[in-house]
GROMACS .gro file of N, CA and C in nm:
model
  459
    1PHE      N    1   3.894   1.111  -6.733
    1PHE     CA    2   3.801   1.198  -6.799
    1PHE      C    3   3.876   1.304  -6.880
    2PRO      N    4   3.832   1.328  -7.002
    2PRO     CA    5   3.897   1.434  -7.079
    2PRO      C    6   3.858   1.572  -7.024
    3VAL      N    7   3.954   1.660  -7.025
    3VAL     CA    8   3.931   1.796  -6.977
    3VAL      C    9   3.923   1.888  -7.099
    4THR      N   10   3.817   1.964  -7.105
    4THR     CA   11   3.801   2.060  -7.213
    4THR      C   12   3.814   2.200  -7.156
    5ILE      N   13   3.907   2.276  -7.211
    5ILE     CA   14   3.924   2.413  -7.168
    5ILE      C   15   3.847   2.502  -7.265
    6VAL      N   16   3.754   2.574  -7.211
    6VAL     CA   17   3.670   2.660  -7.292
    6VAL      C   18   3.716   2.804  -7.274
    7LYS      N   19   3.754   2.866  -7.384
    7LYS     CA   20   3.791   3.007  -7.377
    7LYS      C   21   3.665   3.091  -7.386
    8PRO      N   22   3.654   3.192  -7.304
    8PRO     CA   23   3.537   3.281  -7.316
    8PRO      C   24   3.547   3.363  -7.444
    9TYR      N   25   3.431   3.394  -7.498
    9TYR     CA   26   3.429   3.481  -7.616
    9TYR      C   27   3.499   3.612  -7.583
   10ASN      N   28   3.580   3.660  -7.676
   10ASN     CA   29   3.641   3.791  -7.656
   10ASN      C   30   3.570   3.899  -7.736
   11ILE      N   31   3.480   3.860  -7.824
   11ILE     CA   32   3.385   3.952  -7.887
   11ILE      C   33   3.248   3.897  -7.852
   12VAL      N   34   3.173   3.972  -7.774
   12VAL     CA   35   3.046   3.922  -7.722
   12VAL      C   36   2.929   4.003  -7.778
   13ASP      N   37   2.813   3.939  -7.782
   13ASP     CA   38   2.691   4.007  -7.824
   13ASP      C   39   2.664   4.122  -7.727
   14GLY      N   40   2.631   4.237  -7.782
   14GLY     CA   41   2.609   4.355  -7.699
   14GLY      C   42   2.731   4.445  -7.690
   15ALA      N   43   2.846   4.395  -7.733
   15ALA     CA   44   2.969   4.475  -7.736
   15ALA      C   45   3.044   4.448  -7.866
   16ASN      N   46   2.966   4.432  -7.973
   16ASN     CA   47   3.025   4.389  -8.100
   16ASN      C   48   2.987   4.477  -8.219
   17LYS      N   49   2.933   4.596  -8.193
   17LYS     CA   50   2.889   4.683  -8.303
   17LYS      C   51   2.958   4.819  -8.294
   18PHE      N   52   2.980   4.877  -8.412
   18PHE     CA   53   3.028   5.015  -8.418
   18PHE      C   54   2.982   5.076  -8.549
   19ILE      N   55   2.991   5.208  -8.556
   19ILE     CA   56   2.948   5.281  -8.675
   19ILE      C   57   3.071   5.321  -8.755
   20PHE      N   58   3.065   5.292  -8.884
   20PHE     CA   59   3.166   5.334  -8.980
   20PHE      C   60   3.101   5.437  -9.070
   21GLN      N   61   3.167   5.549  -9.089
   21GLN     CA   62   3.113   5.656  -9.173
   21GLN      C   63   3.204   5.676  -9.294
   22GLU      N   64   3.142   5.676  -9.412
   22GLU     CA   65   3.213   5.708  -9.534
   22GLU      C   66   3.143   5.828  -9.596
   23GLY      N   67   3.214   5.940  -9.606
   23GLY     CA   68   3.148   6.063  -9.649
   23GLY      C   69   3.041   6.098  -9.547
   24SER      N   70   2.915   6.105  -9.592
   24SER     CA   71   2.805   6.131  -9.500
   24SER      C   72   2.719   6.007  -9.475
   25THR      N   73   2.760   5.893  -9.527
   25THR     CA   74   2.684   5.769  -9.514
   25THR      C   75   2.734   5.689  -9.394
   26LEU      N   76   2.639   5.644  -9.311
   26LEU     CA   77   2.673   5.565  -9.192
   26LEU      C   78   2.643   5.417  -9.216
   27PHE      N   79   2.733   5.333  -9.170
   27PHE     CA   80   2.717   5.188  -9.179
   27PHE      C   81   2.734   5.129  -9.040
   28THR      N   82   2.647   5.035  -9.004
   28THR     CA   83   2.663   4.961  -8.879
   28THR      C   84   2.744   4.837  -8.909
   29VAL      N   85   2.856   4.820  -8.839
   29VAL     CA   86   2.940   4.701  -8.854
   29VAL      C   87   2.915   4.613  -8.732
   30THR      N   88   2.876   4.488  -8.755
   30THR     CA   89   2.848   4.393  -8.647
   30THR      C   90   2.941   4.274  -8.661
   31ILE      N   91   3.028   4.258  -8.564
   31ILE     CA   92   3.121   4.145  -8.562
   31ILE      C   93   3.050   4.029  -8.493
   32PRO      N   94   3.043   3.912  -8.558
   32PRO     CA   95   2.978   3.797  -8.492
   32PRO      C   96   3.049   3.761  -8.362
   33PRO      N   97   2.974   3.735  -8.255
   33PRO     CA   98   3.037   3.694  -8.129
   33PRO      C   99   3.122   3.569  -8.150
   34GLY      N  100   3.234   3.562  -8.079
   34GLY     CA  101   3.320   3.444  -8.091
   34GLY      C  102   3.454   3.466  -8.025
   35VAL      N  103   3.537   3.364  -8.037
   35VAL     CA  104   3.674   3.369  -7.988
   35VAL      C  105   3.763   3.401  -8.107
   36TYR      N  106   3.835   3.512  -8.099
   36TYR     CA  107   3.919   3.557  -8.209
   36TYR      C  108   4.063   3.572  -8.164
   37THR      N  109   4.153   3.552  -8.257
   37THR     CA  110   4.292   3.596  -8.242
   37THR      C  111   4.299   3.729  -8.316
   38ASN      N  112   4.409   3.799  -8.303
   38ASN     CA  113   4.424   3.924  -8.379
   38ASN      C  114   4.405   3.899  -8.528
   39ALA      N  115   4.468   3.793  -8.579
   39ALA     CA  116   4.461   3.764  -8.723
   39ALA      C  117   4.320   3.728  -8.767
   40THR      N  118   4.248   3.648  -8.688
   40THR     CA  119   4.113   3.609  -8.730
   40THR      C  120   4.014   3.725  -8.717
   41LEU      N  121   4.036   3.813  -8.620
   41LEU     CA  122   3.950   3.931  -8.609
   41LEU      C  123   3.972   4.025  -8.728
   42ILE      N  124   4.096   4.045  -8.766
   42ILE     CA  125   4.126   4.129  -8.882
   42ILE      C  126   4.066   4.067  -9.008
   43ALA      N  127   4.075   3.936  -9.024
   43ALA     CA  128   4.016   3.868  -9.140
   43ALA      C  129   3.864   3.886  -9.141
   44GLU      N  130   3.801   3.877  -9.024
   44GLU     CA  131   3.656   3.897  -9.014
   44GLU      C  132   3.618   4.040  -9.052
   45LEU      N  133   3.695   4.138  -9.006
   45LEU     CA  134   3.668   4.277  -9.042
   45LEU      C  135   3.683   4.298  -9.192
   46ASN      N  136   3.781   4.235  -9.254
   46ASN     CA  137   3.795   4.247  -9.400
   46ASN      C  138   3.673   4.189  -9.472
   47THR      N  139   3.622   4.077  -9.422
   47THR     CA  140   3.501   4.018  -9.480
   47THR      C  141   3.382   4.111  -9.464
   48LEU      N  142   3.366   4.166  -9.344
   48LEU     CA  143   3.253   4.255  -9.317
   48LEU      C  144   3.261   4.382  -9.401
   49PHE      N  145   3.380   4.441  -9.412
   49PHE     CA  146   3.394   4.565  -9.488
   49PHE      C  147   3.379   4.542  -9.638
   50SER      N  148   3.415   4.424  -9.687
   50SER     CA  149   3.397   4.398  -9.830
   50SER      C  150   3.249   4.383  -9.866
   51ALA      N  151   3.165   4.355  -9.766
   51ALA     CA  152   3.020   4.340  -9.789
   51ALA      C  153   2.946   4.474  -9.781
   52LEU      N  154   3.013   4.580  -9.733
   52LEU     CA  155   2.949   4.711  -9.724
   52LEU      C  156   2.937   4.773  -9.863
   53SER      N  157   2.832   4.847  -9.887
   53SER     CA  158   2.812   4.916 -10.015
   53SER      C  159   2.878   5.054 -10.009
   54THR      N  160   3.009   5.055 -10.008
   54THR     CA  161   3.084   5.179  -9.995
   54THR      C  162   3.138   5.225 -10.130
   55SER      N  163   3.172   5.352 -10.139
   55SER     CA  164   3.236   5.406 -10.260
   55SER      C  165   3.381   5.359 -10.269
   56ASN      N  166   3.450   5.359 -10.155
   56ASN     CA  167   3.589   5.314 -10.147
   56ASN      C  168   3.594   5.165 -10.121
   57THR      N  169   3.712   5.107 -10.134
   57THR     CA  170   3.736   4.972 -10.082
   57THR      C  171   3.839   4.986  -9.970
   58TYR      N  172   3.837   4.890  -9.877
   58TYR     CA  173   3.918   4.900  -9.756
   58TYR      C  174   3.988   4.769  -9.724
   59THR      N  175   4.098   4.780  -9.654
   59THR     CA  176   4.170   4.663  -9.603
   59THR      C  177   4.208   4.690  -9.459
   60TRP      N  178   4.175   4.593  -9.372
   60TRP     CA  179   4.222   4.595  -9.233
   60TRP      C  180   4.349   4.513  -9.227
   61SER      N  181   4.443   4.555  -9.143
   61SER     CA  182   4.567   4.480  -9.125
   61SER      C  183   4.620   4.502  -8.984
   62ILE      N  184   4.721   4.424  -8.949
   62ILE     CA  185   4.789   4.441  -8.821
   62ILE      C  186   4.919   4.514  -8.851
   63GLY      N  187   4.934   4.632  -8.792
   63GLY     CA  188   5.051   4.714  -8.818
   63GLY      C  189   5.159   4.698  -8.713
   64ALA      N  190   5.248   4.795  -8.711
   64ALA     CA  191   5.358   4.794  -8.614
   64ALA      C  192   5.302   4.792  -8.472
   65GLU      N  193   5.372   4.725  -8.385
   65GLU     CA  194   5.336   4.715  -8.244
   65GLU      C  195   5.198   4.656  -8.221
   66ASN      N  196   5.155   4.572  -8.314
   66ASN     CA  197   5.027   4.500  -8.301
   66ASN      C  198   4.907   4.593  -8.302
   67LYS      N  199   4.917   4.704  -8.372
   67LYS     CA  200   4.806   4.799  -8.382
   67LYS      C  201   4.720   4.764  -8.503
   68SER      N  202   4.590   4.786  -8.492
   68SER     CA  203   4.502   4.761  -8.606
   68SER      C  204   4.505   4.882  -8.699
   69VAL      N  205   4.499   4.853  -8.829
   69VAL     CA  206   4.509   4.957  -8.930
   69VAL      C  207   4.398   4.936  -9.034
   70LEU      N  208   4.321   5.042  -9.059
   70LEU     CA  209   4.221   5.042  -9.165
   70LEU      C  210   4.272   5.133  -9.276
   71THR      N  211   4.286   5.078  -9.396
   71THR     CA  212   4.342   5.152  -9.509
   71THR      C  213   4.243   5.156  -9.625
   72ARG      N  214   4.228   5.273  -9.682
   72ARG     CA  215   4.148   5.288  -9.805
   72ARG      C  216   4.236   5.241  -9.920
   73THR      N  217   4.192   5.137  -9.992
   73THR     CA  218   4.273   5.083 -10.101
   73THR      C  219   4.234   5.141 -10.236
   74THR      N  220   4.108   5.181 -10.252
   74THR     CA  221   4.065   5.252 -10.372
   74THR      C  222   3.964   5.358 -10.331
   75GLY      N  223   3.955   5.463 -10.411
   75GLY     CA  224   3.860   5.570 -10.385
   75GLY      C  225   3.925   5.688 -10.316
   76THR      N  226   3.843   5.795 -10.299
   76THR     CA  227   3.895   5.918 -10.240
   76THR      C  228   3.804   5.974 -10.130
   77THR      N  229   3.694   5.906 -10.102
   77THR     CA  230   3.600   5.956 -10.002
   77THR      C  231   3.658   5.939  -9.861
   78SER      N  232   3.645   6.043  -9.780
   78SER     CA  233   3.696   6.036  -9.642
   78SER      C  234   3.612   5.938  -9.560
   79PHE      N  235   3.670   5.888  -9.452
   79PHE     CA  236   3.600   5.790  -9.369
   79PHE      C  237   3.638   5.808  -9.222
   80THR      N  238   3.550   5.758  -9.135
   80THR     CA  239   3.566   5.776  -8.991
   80THR      C  240   3.516   5.653  -8.917
   81LEU      N  241   3.584   5.616  -8.811
   81LEU     CA  242   3.535   5.516  -8.716
   81LEU      C  243   3.472   5.592  -8.601
   82LEU      N  244   3.342   5.569  -8.578
   82LEU     CA  245   3.268   5.644  -8.476
   82LEU      C  246   3.251   5.558  -8.350
   83PHE      N  247   3.351   5.560  -8.265
   83PHE     CA  248   3.343   5.486  -8.139
   83PHE      C  249   3.287   5.573  -8.026
   84PHE      N  250   3.275   5.703  -8.051
   84PHE     CA  251   3.225   5.794  -7.946
   84PHE      C  252   3.090   5.854  -7.982
   85SER      N  253   3.079   5.913  -8.098
   85SER     CA  254   2.956   5.985  -8.133
   85SER      C  255   2.857   5.902  -8.213
   86GLY      N  256   2.891   5.777  -8.242
   86GLY     CA  257   2.800   5.692  -8.318
   86GLY      C  258   2.686   5.639  -8.233
   87THR      N  259   2.601   5.560  -8.295
   87THR     CA  260   2.487   5.499  -8.226
   87THR      C  261   2.533   5.413  -8.109
   88TYR      N  262   2.648   5.349  -8.124
   88TYR     CA  263   2.702   5.260  -8.021
   88TYR      C  264   2.823   5.330  -7.959
   89SER      N  265   2.818   5.349  -7.828
   89SER     CA  266   2.926   5.419  -7.759
   89SER      C  267   2.943   5.359  -7.620
   90ASP      N  268   3.067   5.329  -7.584
   90ASP     CA  269   3.094   5.276  -7.450
   90ASP      C  270   3.062   5.381  -7.345
   91GLU      N  271   3.022   5.336  -7.227
   91GLU     CA  272   2.989   5.427  -7.118
   91GLU      C  273   3.106   5.436  -7.021
   92LEU      N  274   3.140   5.559  -6.984
   92LEU     CA  275   3.254   5.585  -6.900
   92LEU      C  276   3.210   5.664  -6.777
   93ASP      N  277   3.264   5.628  -6.660
   93ASP     CA  278   3.241   5.707  -6.540
   93ASP      C  279   3.336   5.826  -6.548
   94ARG      N  280   3.283   5.943  -6.575
   94ARG     CA  281   3.367   6.061  -6.598
   94ARG      C  282   3.436   6.111  -6.471
   95SER      N  283   3.389   6.067  -6.353
   95SER     CA  284   3.454   6.112  -6.229
   95SER      C  285   3.586   6.040  -6.204
   96CYS      N  286   3.598   5.915  -6.251
   96CYS     CA  287   3.723   5.842  -6.226
   96CYS      C  288   3.781   5.777  -6.352
   97GLY      N  289   3.712   5.787  -6.466
   97GLY     CA  290   3.767   5.740  -6.592
   97GLY      C  291   3.755   5.592  -6.620
   98TYR      N  292   3.674   5.519  -6.545
   98TYR     CA  293   3.661   5.376  -6.568
   98TYR      C  294   3.540   5.345  -6.653
   99PHE      N  295   3.552   5.235  -6.730
   99PHE     CA  296   3.440   5.192  -6.813
   99PHE      C  297   3.329   5.138  -6.725
  100LEU      N  298   3.207   5.181  -6.755
  100LEU     CA  299   3.089   5.128  -6.687
  100LEU      C  300   3.023   5.020  -6.772
  101LYS      N  301   3.027   5.040  -6.904
  101LYS     CA  302   2.964   4.944  -6.993
  101LYS      C  303   3.034   4.948  -7.128
  102GLN      N  304   3.074   4.829  -7.174
  102GLN     CA  305   3.136   4.821  -7.305
  102GLN      C  306   3.030   4.784  -7.407
  103VAL      N  307   3.019   4.865  -7.511
  103VAL     CA  308   2.918   4.846  -7.615
  103VAL      C  309   2.983   4.822  -7.750
  104THR      N  310   3.108   4.866  -7.768
  104THR     CA  311   3.178   4.853  -7.895
  104THR      C  312   3.303   4.766  -7.879
  105PRO      N  313   3.359   4.719  -7.988
  105PRO     CA  314   3.485   4.646  -7.982
  105PRO      C  315   3.608   4.738  -7.990
  106ALA      N  316   3.591   4.865  -7.957
  106ALA     CA  317   3.700   4.962  -7.970
  106ALA      C  318   3.825   4.919  -7.893
  107LEU      N  319   3.808   4.878  -7.767
  107LEU     CA  320   3.924   4.838  -7.685
  107LEU      C  321   3.998   4.720  -7.746
  108GLN      N  322   3.924   4.622  -7.794
  108GLN     CA  323   3.988   4.505  -7.853
  108GLN      C  324   4.068   4.541  -7.977
  109LEU      N  325   4.020   4.643  -8.050
  109LEU     CA  326   4.089   4.686  -8.172
  109LEU      C  327   4.200   4.787  -8.146
  110GLY      N  328   4.218   4.828  -8.020
  110GLY     CA  329   4.325   4.920  -7.987
  110GLY      C  330   4.285   5.067  -7.987
  111PHE      N  331   4.155   5.093  -7.988
  111PHE     CA  332   4.105   5.231  -7.986
  111PHE      C  333   4.050   5.263  -7.847
  112ASP      N  334   4.030   5.391  -7.820
  112ASP     CA  335   3.966   5.430  -7.695
  112ASP      C  336   3.836   5.503  -7.729
  113LEU      N  337   3.782   5.577  -7.633
  113LEU     CA  338   3.656   5.646  -7.654
  113LEU      C  339   3.678   5.770  -7.739
  114GLY      N  340   3.667   5.754  -7.867
  114GLY     CA  341   3.686   5.866  -7.957
  114GLY      C  342   3.641   5.830  -8.096
  115ASP      N  343   3.633   5.930  -8.182
  115ASP     CA  344   3.607   5.910  -8.323
  115ASP      C  345   3.739   5.926  -8.395
  116TYR      N  346   3.762   5.848  -8.497
  116TYR     CA  347   3.890   5.848  -8.567
  116TYR      C  348   3.868   5.873  -8.716
  117ASP      N  349   3.921   5.987  -8.763
  117ASP     CA  350   3.914   6.024  -8.904
  117ASP      C  351   4.035   5.971  -8.977
  118ASP      N  352   4.014   5.941  -9.107
  118ASP     CA  353   4.129   5.893  -9.184
  118ASP      C  354   4.231   6.005  -9.203
  119CYS      N  355   4.355   5.965  -9.202
  119CYS     CA  356   4.466   6.058  -9.224
  119CYS      C  357   4.542   6.005  -9.345
  120SER      N  358   4.526   6.072  -9.458
  120SER     CA  359   4.589   6.028  -9.582
  120SER      C  360   4.549   5.886  -9.620
  121GLY      N  361   4.423   5.852  -9.594
  121GLY     CA  362   4.371   5.723  -9.639
  121GLY      C  363   4.386   5.607  -9.544
  122SER      N  364   4.423   5.633  -9.418
  122SER     CA  365   4.429   5.522  -9.324
  122SER      C  366   4.403   5.570  -9.182
  123ILE      N  367   4.364   5.475  -9.098
  123ILE     CA  368   4.345   5.499  -8.955
  123ILE      C  369   4.421   5.389  -8.882
  124THR      N  370   4.510   5.428  -8.792
  124THR     CA  371   4.585   5.333  -8.711
  124THR      C  372   4.544   5.351  -8.567
  125SER      N  373   4.514   5.240  -8.499
  125SER     CA  374   4.475   5.249  -8.359
  125SER      C  375   4.591   5.306  -8.276
  126PRO      N  376   4.560   5.385  -8.174
  126PRO     CA  377   4.667   5.443  -8.092
  126PRO      C  378   4.733   5.342  -7.998
  127PHE      N  379   4.666   5.230  -7.975
  127PHE     CA  380   4.716   5.128  -7.882
  127PHE      C  381   4.717   4.992  -7.950
  128PRO      N  382   4.794   4.896  -7.899
  128PRO     CA  383   4.792   4.761  -7.955
  128PRO      C  384   4.655   4.695  -7.937
  129MET      N  385   4.624   4.602  -8.024
  129MET     CA  386   4.502   4.524  -8.009
  129MET      C  387   4.510   4.447  -7.877
  130ASP      N  388   4.396   4.435  -7.808
  130ASP     CA  389   4.391   4.368  -7.678
  130ASP      C  390   4.259   4.293  -7.672
  131LEU      N  391   4.258   4.171  -7.723
  131LEU     CA  392   4.133   4.097  -7.736
  131LEU      C  393   4.073   4.055  -7.604
  132TYR      N  394   4.150   4.053  -7.499
  132TYR     CA  395   4.096   4.010  -7.370
  132TYR      C  396   4.087   4.125  -7.270
  133SER      N  397   4.086   4.248  -7.319
  133SER     CA  398   4.081   4.364  -7.229
  133SER      C  399   3.956   4.363  -7.143
  134SER      N  400   3.843   4.322  -7.198
  134SER     CA  401   3.720   4.324  -7.120
  134SER      C  402   3.710   4.206  -7.024
  135ILE      N  403   3.789   4.103  -7.046
  135ILE     CA  404   3.784   3.984  -6.961
  135ILE      C  405   3.884   3.994  -6.846
  136ASN      N  406   3.994   4.063  -6.869
  136ASN     CA  407   4.101   4.071  -6.770
  136ASN      C  408   4.084   4.183  -6.669
  137ARG      N  409   3.970   4.248  -6.668
  137ARG     CA  410   3.951   4.363  -6.579
  137ARG      C  411   3.835   4.337  -6.485
  138LEU      N  412   3.849   4.388  -6.367
  138LEU     CA  413   3.742   4.383  -6.269
  138LEU      C  414   3.727   4.523  -6.212
  139TYR      N  415   3.607   4.574  -6.212
  139TYR     CA  416   3.581   4.707  -6.160
  139TYR      C  417   3.492   4.696  -6.037
  140LEU      N  418   3.527   4.771  -5.937
  140LEU     CA  419   3.452   4.772  -5.812
  140LEU      C  420   3.407   4.914  -5.786
  141TYR      N  421   3.279   4.932  -5.763
  141TYR     CA  422   3.224   5.064  -5.735
  141TYR      C  423   3.165   5.058  -5.595
  142ILE      N  424   3.207   5.151  -5.510
  142ILE     CA  425   3.158   5.155  -5.372
  142ILE      C  426   3.100   5.292  -5.344
  143ASN      N  427   2.978   5.296  -5.296
  143ASN     CA  428   2.917   5.420  -5.250
  143ASN      C  429   2.882   5.397  -5.104
  144LEU      N  430   2.947   5.467  -5.017
  144LEU     CA  431   2.929   5.447  -4.873
  144LEU      C  432   2.817   5.533  -4.817
  145GLN      N  433   2.719   5.564  -4.901
  145GLN     CA  434   2.606   5.646  -4.865
  145GLN      C  435   2.652   5.779  -4.805
  146ASN      N  436   2.745   5.839  -4.874
  146ASN     CA  437   2.791   5.971  -4.836
  146ASN      C  438   2.821   6.050  -4.963
  147SER      N  439   2.886   6.158  -4.951
  147SER     CA  440   2.910   6.243  -5.066
  147SER      C  441   3.033   6.200  -5.146
  148LEU      N  442   3.102   6.096  -5.102
  148LEU     CA  443   3.223   6.051  -5.172
  148LEU      C  444   3.196   5.920  -5.243
  149ASP      N  445   3.236   5.911  -5.368
  149ASP     CA  446   3.228   5.787  -5.445
  149ASP      C  447   3.370   5.739  -5.467
  150PHE      N  448   3.390   5.607  -5.465
  150PHE     CA  449   3.520   5.549  -5.489
  150PHE      C  450   3.511   5.454  -5.606
  151CYS      N  451   3.606   5.462  -5.697
  151CYS     CA  452   3.617   5.368  -5.810
  151CYS      C  453   3.755   5.306  -5.806
  152PHE      N  454   3.758   5.176  -5.823
  152PHE     CA  455   3.885   5.104  -5.828
  152PHE      C  456   3.885   5.021  -5.953
  153GLY      N  457   3.998   5.014  -6.023
  153GLY     CA  458   4.005   4.931  -6.142
  153GLY      C  459   4.143   4.889  -6.171
   0.00000   0.00000   0.00000
């Protein structure tokens, strides 16, 4: 019998949207669910950003240390990636710092829970891209019906 190995999607529905802001205009970016490599995800982002009705033009690339980079290629309008204050924001347990619910692809792109403003026309993720970050983690929450909560991750 032939064996088929199925890779789980690393961009899933429900955790594939984020807000991009150019000047005062907000755009919802929706990455189609699927199995991506770093290169194919960057190519998809370039396709999605070229379809936005923005004043500037943009290019996504993979930078040093496998970090994702968004660069303004034409125009002068400032821009921001809203992974924290946008419509879509991951949920974090503030008592222990663990993710409760992933809503954006920020982790896969190398970002954390924050908003990122352009610096001289580009934004570089602080961490390397990690397409399987949401798949390789298991979180356990235990409440022993007392005043102490425990989080393990």
